[in-house]
């Protein structure tokens, strides 16, 4: 929507109504934007890619702010939306939820396109990954079956993973998906599974993904 310089905008912060934290707010011509992601000066290409993804492909009203030492992407928001923007979920929980949704998407597509037998083999492969990589709370095939069939958006239903578990899962999920489907094109279909997430949480995950080496796998 906009590519702006620091002198074009006003940046302030307000107290989050439900959390003990300050929220960065950008004001431009009477419109309010909230910080989505920050990039280093050397990451201009990544910043522009996220901005284009949100504006051109997803139709979001966003600002790309160019500063000497960094780039940042801001999404338009009404201040009252801060009450429910991420439902109080922490970043790690959101990453875990998103990774499980992608896991479910791959599982669904394997069953739909390759059949129930291949889907069952895929669940066994995922269970083996969890066992070898020592993932908490999902060491059995039964736990994997529960994971691929249960809505992960209530945080009470997600396993106690850390960010490194999310990275490993997405790496292995891409490897297995490519083996089952014969190429990496399956990611384009599966990524739409994230539409089930609240917008602010989905944007947080996509921003994190685009800043990591995993972003090239899950384009």
C-alpha atoms as an extended CHARMM CRD file, in Angstrom:
* protein
*
       219  EXT
         1         1  UNK       CA              0.0000000000        0.0000000000        0.0000000000  PROA      1               0.0000000000
         2         2  UNK       CA              2.6160000000        2.5520000000        1.1000000000  PROA      2               0.0000000000
         3         3  UNK       CA              6.4200000000        2.7080000000        1.0520000000  PROA      3               0.0000000000
         4         4  UNK       CA              7.3510000000        5.4750000000        3.4610000000  PROA      4               0.0000000000
         5         5  UNK       CA             10.3740000000        7.1110000000        5.0990000000  PROA      5               0.0000000000
         6         6  UNK       CA             10.7270000000        7.8070000000        8.8090000000  PROA      6               0.0000000000
         7         7  UNK       CA             10.0290000000       11.5260000000        8.3420000000  PROA      7               0.0000000000
         8         8  UNK       CA              6.6880000000       10.7080000000        6.6850000000  PROA      8               0.0000000000
         9         9  UNK       CA              5.1530000000        9.0830000000        9.7500000000  PROA      9               0.0000000000
        10        10  UNK       CA              4.6300000000        9.4160000000       13.4780000000  PROA      10              0.0000000000
        11        11  UNK       CA              5.5790000000        6.4460000000       15.6500000000  PROA      11              0.0000000000
        12        12  UNK       CA              4.4140000000        6.1100000000       19.2250000000  PROA      12              0.0000000000
        13        13  UNK       CA              3.3810000000        3.3240000000       21.5630000000  PROA      13              0.0000000000
        14        14  UNK       CA              0.2800000000        2.5760000000       23.5990000000  PROA      14              0.0000000000
        15        15  UNK       CA             -0.3800000000        0.2640000000       26.5090000000  PROA      15              0.0000000000
        16        16  UNK       CA             -1.8690000000       -3.0450000000       25.4510000000  PROA      16              0.0000000000
        17        17  UNK       CA             -5.2810000000       -3.3460000000       27.1440000000  PROA      17              0.0000000000
        18        18  UNK       CA             -4.7640000000       -6.9540000000       28.2160000000  PROA      18              0.0000000000
        19        19  UNK       CA             -0.9950000000       -7.3460000000       28.5030000000  PROA      19              0.0000000000
        20        20  UNK       CA              1.7750000000       -5.6580000000       30.4410000000  PROA      20              0.0000000000
        21        21  UNK       CA              3.5070000000       -4.3630000000       27.3350000000  PROA      21              0.0000000000
        22        22  UNK       CA              3.7330000000       -1.3650000000       25.0500000000  PROA      22              0.0000000000
        23        23  UNK       CA              2.5190000000       -1.7470000000       21.4650000000  PROA      23              0.0000000000
        24        24  UNK       CA              4.3460000000        0.2180000000       18.7060000000  PROA      24              0.0000000000
        25        25  UNK       CA              1.8890000000        2.2590000000       16.6310000000  PROA      25              0.0000000000
        26        26  UNK       CA              2.5570000000        4.0750000000       13.3430000000  PROA      26              0.0000000000
        27        27  UNK       CA              0.3150000000        6.9390000000       12.2700000000  PROA      27              0.0000000000
        28        28  UNK       CA              0.1020000000        8.1440000000        8.6690000000  PROA      28              0.0000000000
        29        29  UNK       CA             -2.5120000000       10.5690000000        7.3450000000  PROA      29              0.0000000000
        30        30  UNK       CA             -4.9830000000        9.6860000000       10.0610000000  PROA      30              0.0000000000
        31        31  UNK       CA             -4.5400000000        5.9210000000        9.6550000000  PROA      31              0.0000000000
        32        32  UNK       CA             -3.1500000000        3.6340000000       12.3490000000  PROA      32              0.0000000000
        33        33  UNK       CA             -0.7640000000        0.7440000000       11.7190000000  PROA      33              0.0000000000
        34        34  UNK       CA              0.6800000000       -1.8610000000       14.0520000000  PROA      34              0.0000000000
        35        35  UNK       CA              4.1670000000       -3.3730000000       13.7540000000  PROA      35              0.0000000000
        36        36  UNK       CA              4.1830000000       -6.7740000000       12.0710000000  PROA      36              0.0000000000
        37        37  UNK       CA              7.8760000000       -7.4460000000       11.5050000000  PROA      37              0.0000000000
        38        38  UNK       CA             11.3140000000       -5.8090000000       11.6050000000  PROA      38              0.0000000000
        39        39  UNK       CA             14.1770000000       -6.5540000000        9.2010000000  PROA      39              0.0000000000
        40        40  UNK       CA             17.8540000000       -5.5990000000        9.2270000000  PROA      40              0.0000000000
        41        41  UNK       CA             19.1630000000       -3.1340000000        6.6470000000  PROA      41              0.0000000000
        42        42  UNK       CA             20.6700000000       -6.0880000000        4.7660000000  PROA      42              0.0000000000
        43        43  UNK       CA             17.2510000000       -7.7860000000        4.5410000000  PROA      43              0.0000000000
        44        44  UNK       CA             15.5790000000       -5.3030000000        2.2020000000  PROA      44              0.0000000000
        45        45  UNK       CA             14.5810000000       -8.0580000000       -0.2280000000  PROA      45              0.0000000000
        46        46  UNK       CA             12.8900000000      -10.0900000000        2.5340000000  PROA      46              0.0000000000
        47        47  UNK       CA             11.0770000000       -7.0020000000        3.8430000000  PROA      47              0.0000000000
        48        48  UNK       CA              9.7630000000       -6.0960000000        0.4080000000  PROA      48              0.0000000000
        49        49  UNK       CA              8.7250000000       -9.7030000000       -0.2120000000  PROA      49              0.0000000000
        50        50  UNK       CA              6.6230000000       -9.7880000000        2.9610000000  PROA      50              0.0000000000
        51        51  UNK       CA              5.1270000000       -6.3790000000        2.1770000000  PROA      51              0.0000000000
        52        52  UNK       CA              4.2050000000       -7.4800000000       -1.3590000000  PROA      52              0.0000000000
        53        53  UNK       CA              2.7840000000      -10.7650000000       -0.0980000000  PROA      53              0.0000000000
        54        54  UNK       CA              0.4910000000       -8.9510000000        2.3220000000  PROA      54              0.0000000000
        55        55  UNK       CA             -0.5630000000       -6.1420000000       -0.0070000000  PROA      55              0.0000000000
        56        56  UNK       CA             -0.6930000000       -7.7670000000       -3.4440000000  PROA      56              0.0000000000
        57        57  UNK       CA             -1.5960000000      -11.3590000000       -2.6080000000  PROA      57              0.0000000000
        58        58  UNK       CA             -3.6290000000      -10.9210000000        0.5510000000  PROA      58              0.0000000000
        59        59  UNK       CA             -5.1330000000       -7.5020000000       -0.0170000000  PROA      59              0.0000000000
        60        60  UNK       CA             -3.9690000000       -6.0660000000        3.3100000000  PROA      60              0.0000000000
        61        61  UNK       CA             -3.3690000000       -2.3880000000        3.9600000000  PROA      61              0.0000000000
        62        62  UNK       CA              0.3030000000       -2.2540000000        4.9370000000  PROA      62              0.0000000000
        63        63  UNK       CA              3.2080000000        0.1760000000        5.2370000000  PROA      63              0.0000000000
        64        64  UNK       CA              6.8060000000       -0.6490000000        4.3540000000  PROA      64              0.0000000000
        65        65  UNK       CA              8.9110000000        1.7730000000        6.3850000000  PROA      65              0.0000000000
        66        66  UNK       CA             12.4260000000        2.4310000000        5.1120000000  PROA      66              0.0000000000
        67        67  UNK       CA             14.9840000000        3.6030000000        7.6800000000  PROA      67              0.0000000000
        68        68  UNK       CA             18.7860000000        3.7800000000        7.3940000000  PROA      68              0.0000000000
        69        69  UNK       CA             19.3700000000        0.9180000000        9.8280000000  PROA      69              0.0000000000
        70        70  UNK       CA             16.3100000000       -1.2500000000        9.2110000000  PROA      70              0.0000000000
        71        71  UNK       CA             13.1040000000       -1.9760000000        7.3350000000  PROA      71              0.0000000000
        72        72  UNK       CA              9.7820000000       -2.6530000000        9.0060000000  PROA      72              0.0000000000
        73        73  UNK       CA              6.3380000000       -3.7820000000        7.8920000000  PROA      73              0.0000000000
        74        74  UNK       CA              3.1940000000       -2.4060000000        9.5600000000  PROA      74              0.0000000000
        75        75  UNK       CA             -0.3920000000       -3.5600000000        9.1580000000  PROA      75              0.0000000000
        76        76  UNK       CA             -3.4350000000       -1.2960000000        9.3730000000  PROA      76              0.0000000000
        77        77  UNK       CA             -5.4470000000       -1.7860000000       12.5320000000  PROA      77              0.0000000000
        78        78  UNK       CA             -8.2120000000       -0.1850000000       14.5340000000  PROA      78              0.0000000000
        79        79  UNK       CA             -7.0390000000        0.4040000000       18.0860000000  PROA      79              0.0000000000
        80        80  UNK       CA             -9.9850000000       -1.5110000000       19.5100000000  PROA      80              0.0000000000
        81        81  UNK       CA             -8.7020000000       -4.6050000000       17.6950000000  PROA      81              0.0000000000
        82        82  UNK       CA             -5.8490000000       -4.8160000000       20.1840000000  PROA      82              0.0000000000
        83        83  UNK       CA             -8.2960000000       -6.4020000000       22.6180000000  PROA      83              0.0000000000
        84        84  UNK       CA             -8.3810000000       -9.6090000000       20.6260000000  PROA      84              0.0000000000
        85        85  UNK       CA             -5.5410000000       -9.4690000000       18.1230000000  PROA      85              0.0000000000
        86        86  UNK       CA             -3.7360000000      -12.5960000000       19.2540000000  PROA      86              0.0000000000
        87        87  UNK       CA             -6.0470000000      -13.8290000000       21.9530000000  PROA      87              0.0000000000
        88        88  UNK       CA             -3.2810000000      -13.5660000000       24.5340000000  PROA      88              0.0000000000
        89        89  UNK       CA             -1.2800000000      -16.3780000000       22.9230000000  PROA      89              0.0000000000
        90        90  UNK       CA              2.4960000000      -16.1780000000       23.1370000000  PROA      90              0.0000000000
        91        91  UNK       CA              4.6860000000      -16.3040000000       20.0490000000  PROA      91              0.0000000000
        92        92  UNK       CA              5.8520000000      -19.8870000000       20.6410000000  PROA      92              0.0000000000
        93        93  UNK       CA              2.2940000000      -21.1800000000       21.0180000000  PROA      93              0.0000000000
        94        94  UNK       CA              1.3370000000      -19.4820000000       17.7530000000  PROA      94              0.0000000000
        95        95  UNK       CA              4.3010000000      -21.0500000000       15.9220000000  PROA      95              0.0000000000
        96        96  UNK       CA              3.3530000000      -24.4710000000       17.2940000000  PROA      96              0.0000000000
        97        97  UNK       CA             -0.2730000000      -24.0490000000       16.2570000000  PROA      97              0.0000000000
        98        98  UNK       CA              0.7080000000      -23.0220000000       12.7300000000  PROA      98              0.0000000000
        99        99  UNK       CA              3.1390000000      -25.9200000000       12.3190000000  PROA      99              0.0000000000
       100       100  UNK       CA              0.4460000000      -28.3990000000       13.3980000000  PROA      100             0.0000000000
       101       101  UNK       CA             -2.0060000000      -26.8820000000       10.9120000000  PROA      101             0.0000000000
       102       102  UNK       CA              0.5750000000      -27.4030000000        8.1490000000  PROA      102             0.0000000000
       103       103  UNK       CA              1.1200000000      -30.9750000000        9.3450000000  PROA      103             0.0000000000
       104       104  UNK       CA             -2.6350000000      -31.5660000000        9.1580000000  PROA      104             0.0000000000
       105       105  UNK       CA             -2.7790000000      -30.0030000000        5.7020000000  PROA      105             0.0000000000
       106       106  UNK       CA             -0.0970000000      -32.3410000000        4.3520000000  PROA      106             0.0000000000
       107       107  UNK       CA             -1.8060000000      -35.3510000000        5.9490000000  PROA      107             0.0000000000
       108       108  UNK       CA             -5.1890000000      -34.4030000000        4.4480000000  PROA      108             0.0000000000
       109       109  UNK       CA             -3.7330000000      -33.9000000000        0.9750000000  PROA      109             0.0000000000
       110       110  UNK       CA             -1.8430000000      -37.2000000000        1.0970000000  PROA      110             0.0000000000
       111       111  UNK       CA             -5.0460000000      -39.0460000000        1.9700000000  PROA      111             0.0000000000
       112       112  UNK       CA             -7.0550000000      -37.1800000000       -0.6650000000  PROA      112             0.0000000000
       113       113  UNK       CA             -4.6070000000      -37.5620000000       -3.5350000000  PROA      113             0.0000000000
       114       114  UNK       CA             -2.6570000000      -40.7110000000       -2.6440000000  PROA      114             0.0000000000
       115       115  UNK       CA             -5.1210000000      -42.7050000000       -0.5380000000  PROA      115             0.0000000000
       116       116  UNK       CA             -5.6520000000      -43.8480000000        3.0610000000  PROA      116             0.0000000000
       117       117  UNK       CA             -2.7850000000      -46.3380000000        2.9820000000  PROA      117             0.0000000000
       118       118  UNK       CA             -0.2450000000      -43.6520000000        2.1330000000  PROA      118             0.0000000000
       119       119  UNK       CA             -1.7320000000      -41.3670000000        4.7970000000  PROA      119             0.0000000000
       120       120  UNK       CA             -1.2360000000      -44.1010000000        7.3960000000  PROA      120             0.0000000000
       121       121  UNK       CA              2.3840000000      -44.5430000000        6.2820000000  PROA      121             0.0000000000
       122       122  UNK       CA              2.8750000000      -40.7910000000        6.5330000000  PROA      122             0.0000000000
       123       123  UNK       CA              1.6290000000      -40.8140000000       10.1430000000  PROA      123             0.0000000000
       124       124  UNK       CA              4.1590000000      -43.5550000000       10.9330000000  PROA      124             0.0000000000
       125       125  UNK       CA              6.9350000000      -41.5000000000        9.3220000000  PROA      125             0.0000000000
       126       126  UNK       CA              5.9790000000      -38.4460000000       11.4000000000  PROA      126             0.0000000000
       127       127  UNK       CA              5.8720000000      -40.5640000000       14.5590000000  PROA      127             0.0000000000
       128       128  UNK       CA              9.3990000000      -41.7750000000       13.7820000000  PROA      128             0.0000000000
       129       129  UNK       CA             10.5870000000      -38.1750000000       13.3390000000  PROA      129             0.0000000000
       130       130  UNK       CA              9.0830000000      -37.2130000000       16.6930000000  PROA      130             0.0000000000
       131       131  UNK       CA             10.7320000000      -40.2130000000       18.3510000000  PROA      131             0.0000000000
       132       132  UNK       CA             14.1760000000      -39.6460000000       16.8240000000  PROA      132             0.0000000000
       133       133  UNK       CA             14.1550000000      -35.8990000000       17.5220000000  PROA      133             0.0000000000
       134       134  UNK       CA             12.7550000000      -36.4220000000       21.0330000000  PROA      134             0.0000000000
       135       135  UNK       CA              9.6640000000      -34.2450000000       20.6780000000  PROA      135             0.0000000000
       136       136  UNK       CA              7.7940000000      -33.8860000000       23.9960000000  PROA      136             0.0000000000
       137       137  UNK       CA              4.3620000000      -35.5010000000       24.3600000000  PROA      137             0.0000000000
       138       138  UNK       CA              4.1030000000      -37.0370000000       20.8800000000  PROA      138             0.0000000000
       139       139  UNK       CA              6.3300000000      -40.1140000000       20.9700000000  PROA      139             0.0000000000
       140       140  UNK       CA              3.6290000000      -42.6300000000       19.9680000000  PROA      140             0.0000000000
       141       141  UNK       CA              1.6530000000      -43.2580000000       16.7890000000  PROA      141             0.0000000000
       142       142  UNK       CA             -1.5500000000      -42.6940000000       18.7600000000  PROA      142             0.0000000000
       143       143  UNK       CA             -0.3030000000      -39.2260000000       19.7370000000  PROA      143             0.0000000000
       144       144  UNK       CA              0.3800000000      -38.4260000000       16.0720000000  PROA      144             0.0000000000
       145       145  UNK       CA             -3.1090000000      -39.5880000000       15.0750000000  PROA      145             0.0000000000
       146       146  UNK       CA             -4.5430000000      -37.2730000000       17.7280000000  PROA      146             0.0000000000
       147       147  UNK       CA             -2.3580000000      -34.4020000000       16.5310000000  PROA      147             0.0000000000
       148       148  UNK       CA             -3.4110000000      -34.6540000000       12.8740000000  PROA      148             0.0000000000
       149       149  UNK       CA             -7.1210000000      -34.8780000000       13.7190000000  PROA      149             0.0000000000
       150       150  UNK       CA             -7.5910000000      -32.3240000000       16.5150000000  PROA      150             0.0000000000
       151       151  UNK       CA             -8.0220000000      -28.5630000000       16.1220000000  PROA      151             0.0000000000
       152       152  UNK       CA             -4.7810000000      -27.0370000000       17.5100000000  PROA      152             0.0000000000
       153       153  UNK       CA             -6.1010000000      -23.4840000000       17.8430000000  PROA      153             0.0000000000
       154       154  UNK       CA             -7.1480000000      -23.8840000000       21.5100000000  PROA      154             0.0000000000
       155       155  UNK       CA             -3.7120000000      -23.6930000000       23.1450000000  PROA      155             0.0000000000
       156       156  UNK       CA             -4.7480000000      -26.2540000000       25.7590000000  PROA      156             0.0000000000
       157       157  UNK       CA             -4.5960000000      -28.9010000000       23.0180000000  PROA      157             0.0000000000
       158       158  UNK       CA             -1.0850000000      -28.2490000000       21.7180000000  PROA      158             0.0000000000
       159       159  UNK       CA              2.0540000000      -30.0620000000       22.9370000000  PROA      159             0.0000000000
       160       160  UNK       CA              4.6840000000      -28.3080000000       25.0030000000  PROA      160             0.0000000000
       161       161  UNK       CA              7.1470000000      -27.5530000000       22.2080000000  PROA      161             0.0000000000
       162       162  UNK       CA              9.7310000000      -24.8390000000       21.7550000000  PROA      162             0.0000000000
       163       163  UNK       CA             10.6940000000      -22.8900000000       18.6510000000  PROA      163             0.0000000000
       164       164  UNK       CA             13.4180000000      -25.4040000000       17.7520000000  PROA      164             0.0000000000
       165       165  UNK       CA             10.7850000000      -28.1580000000       17.5950000000  PROA      165             0.0000000000
       166       166  UNK       CA              8.7820000000      -26.0740000000       15.1230000000  PROA      166             0.0000000000
       167       167  UNK       CA             11.8660000000      -25.6200000000       12.9270000000  PROA      167             0.0000000000
       168       168  UNK       CA             12.6190000000      -29.3570000000       12.9460000000  PROA      168             0.0000000000
       169       169  UNK       CA              8.9910000000      -30.2720000000       12.2080000000  PROA      169             0.0000000000
       170       170  UNK       CA              8.7490000000      -27.9170000000        9.2390000000  PROA      170             0.0000000000
       171       171  UNK       CA             12.0650000000      -29.1780000000        7.8350000000  PROA      171             0.0000000000
       172       172  UNK       CA             11.0350000000      -32.8190000000        8.1560000000  PROA      172             0.0000000000
       173       173  UNK       CA              7.4840000000      -32.1310000000        6.9950000000  PROA      173             0.0000000000
       174       174  UNK       CA              8.8070000000      -30.5680000000        3.8060000000  PROA      174             0.0000000000
       175       175  UNK       CA             11.1990000000      -33.4800000000        3.2650000000  PROA      175             0.0000000000
       176       176  UNK       CA              8.4210000000      -36.0540000000        3.7030000000  PROA      176             0.0000000000
       177       177  UNK       CA              5.9040000000      -34.0780000000        1.6640000000  PROA      177             0.0000000000
       178       178  UNK       CA              8.3610000000      -33.8280000000       -1.2140000000  PROA      178             0.0000000000
       179       179  UNK       CA              8.9820000000      -37.5800000000       -1.0100000000  PROA      179             0.0000000000
       180       180  UNK       CA              5.2660000000      -38.4460000000       -1.0390000000  PROA      180             0.0000000000
       181       181  UNK       CA              4.1730000000      -35.9740000000       -3.7230000000  PROA      181             0.0000000000
       182       182  UNK       CA              7.3160000000      -36.1340000000       -5.8380000000  PROA      182             0.0000000000
       183       183  UNK       CA              8.0360000000      -32.3870000000       -5.6950000000  PROA      183             0.0000000000
       184       184  UNK       CA              7.7670000000      -29.3340000000       -3.4230000000  PROA      184             0.0000000000
       185       185  UNK       CA              4.6700000000      -27.8340000000       -5.0420000000  PROA      185             0.0000000000
       186       186  UNK       CA              2.4480000000      -29.2580000000       -2.3030000000  PROA      186             0.0000000000
       187       187  UNK       CA              3.3700000000      -26.3080000000       -0.0520000000  PROA      187             0.0000000000
       188       188  UNK       CA              1.3250000000      -23.8410000000       -2.1080000000  PROA      188             0.0000000000
       189       189  UNK       CA             -1.8680000000      -25.7640000000       -1.3620000000  PROA      189             0.0000000000
       190       190  UNK       CA             -1.0460000000      -26.6040000000        2.2540000000  PROA      190             0.0000000000
       191       191  UNK       CA             -0.1650000000      -23.0340000000        3.2840000000  PROA      191             0.0000000000
       192       192  UNK       CA             -3.8380000000      -22.0880000000        2.8750000000  PROA      192             0.0000000000
       193       193  UNK       CA             -4.5800000000      -24.2240000000        5.9340000000  PROA      193             0.0000000000
       194       194  UNK       CA             -3.2680000000      -21.2450000000        7.9180000000  PROA      194             0.0000000000
       195       195  UNK       CA             -6.4090000000      -19.3100000000        6.9440000000  PROA      195             0.0000000000
       196       196  UNK       CA             -8.0060000000      -21.0510000000        9.9490000000  PROA      196             0.0000000000
       197       197  UNK       CA             -5.8720000000      -18.8820000000       12.2560000000  PROA      197             0.0000000000
       198       198  UNK       CA             -6.7900000000      -15.3860000000       13.4600000000  PROA      198             0.0000000000
       199       199  UNK       CA             -5.2640000000      -12.8540000000       11.0850000000  PROA      199             0.0000000000
       200       200  UNK       CA             -2.7640000000      -11.3380000000       13.5380000000  PROA      200             0.0000000000
       201       201  UNK       CA             -1.4790000000      -14.7840000000       14.5380000000  PROA      201             0.0000000000
       202       202  UNK       CA             -1.1980000000      -15.9130000000       10.9110000000  PROA      202             0.0000000000
       203       203  UNK       CA              0.7640000000      -12.7820000000       10.0050000000  PROA      203             0.0000000000
       204       204  UNK       CA              3.0940000000      -13.3060000000       12.9640000000  PROA      204             0.0000000000
       205       205  UNK       CA              3.8300000000      -16.8630000000       11.8330000000  PROA      205             0.0000000000
       206       206  UNK       CA              4.3200000000      -15.8830000000        8.1780000000  PROA      206             0.0000000000
       207       207  UNK       CA              6.6600000000      -13.0740000000        9.2130000000  PROA      207             0.0000000000
       208       208  UNK       CA              8.6950000000      -15.5020000000       11.3430000000  PROA      208             0.0000000000
       209       209  UNK       CA              8.7110000000      -18.0310000000        8.4910000000  PROA      209             0.0000000000
       210       210  UNK       CA              9.8290000000      -15.4900000000        5.8830000000  PROA      210             0.0000000000
       211       211  UNK       CA             12.7520000000      -14.4070000000        8.0770000000  PROA      211             0.0000000000
       212       212  UNK       CA             14.0140000000      -17.9730000000        8.5240000000  PROA      212             0.0000000000
       213       213  UNK       CA             15.7120000000      -20.2930000000        6.0310000000  PROA      213             0.0000000000
       214       214  UNK       CA             12.4640000000      -22.3090000000        6.0990000000  PROA      214             0.0000000000
       215       215  UNK       CA             10.7670000000      -19.5500000000        4.1300000000  PROA      215             0.0000000000
       216       216  UNK       CA             12.4210000000      -20.7540000000        0.9140000000  PROA      216             0.0000000000
       217       217  UNK       CA             10.9600000000      -24.2330000000        1.4520000000  PROA      217             0.0000000000
       218       218  UNK       CA              7.4480000000      -23.0600000000        2.2760000000  PROA      218             0.0000000000
       219       219  UNK       CA              6.9400000000      -20.3460000000       -0.3340000000  PROA      219             0.0000000000
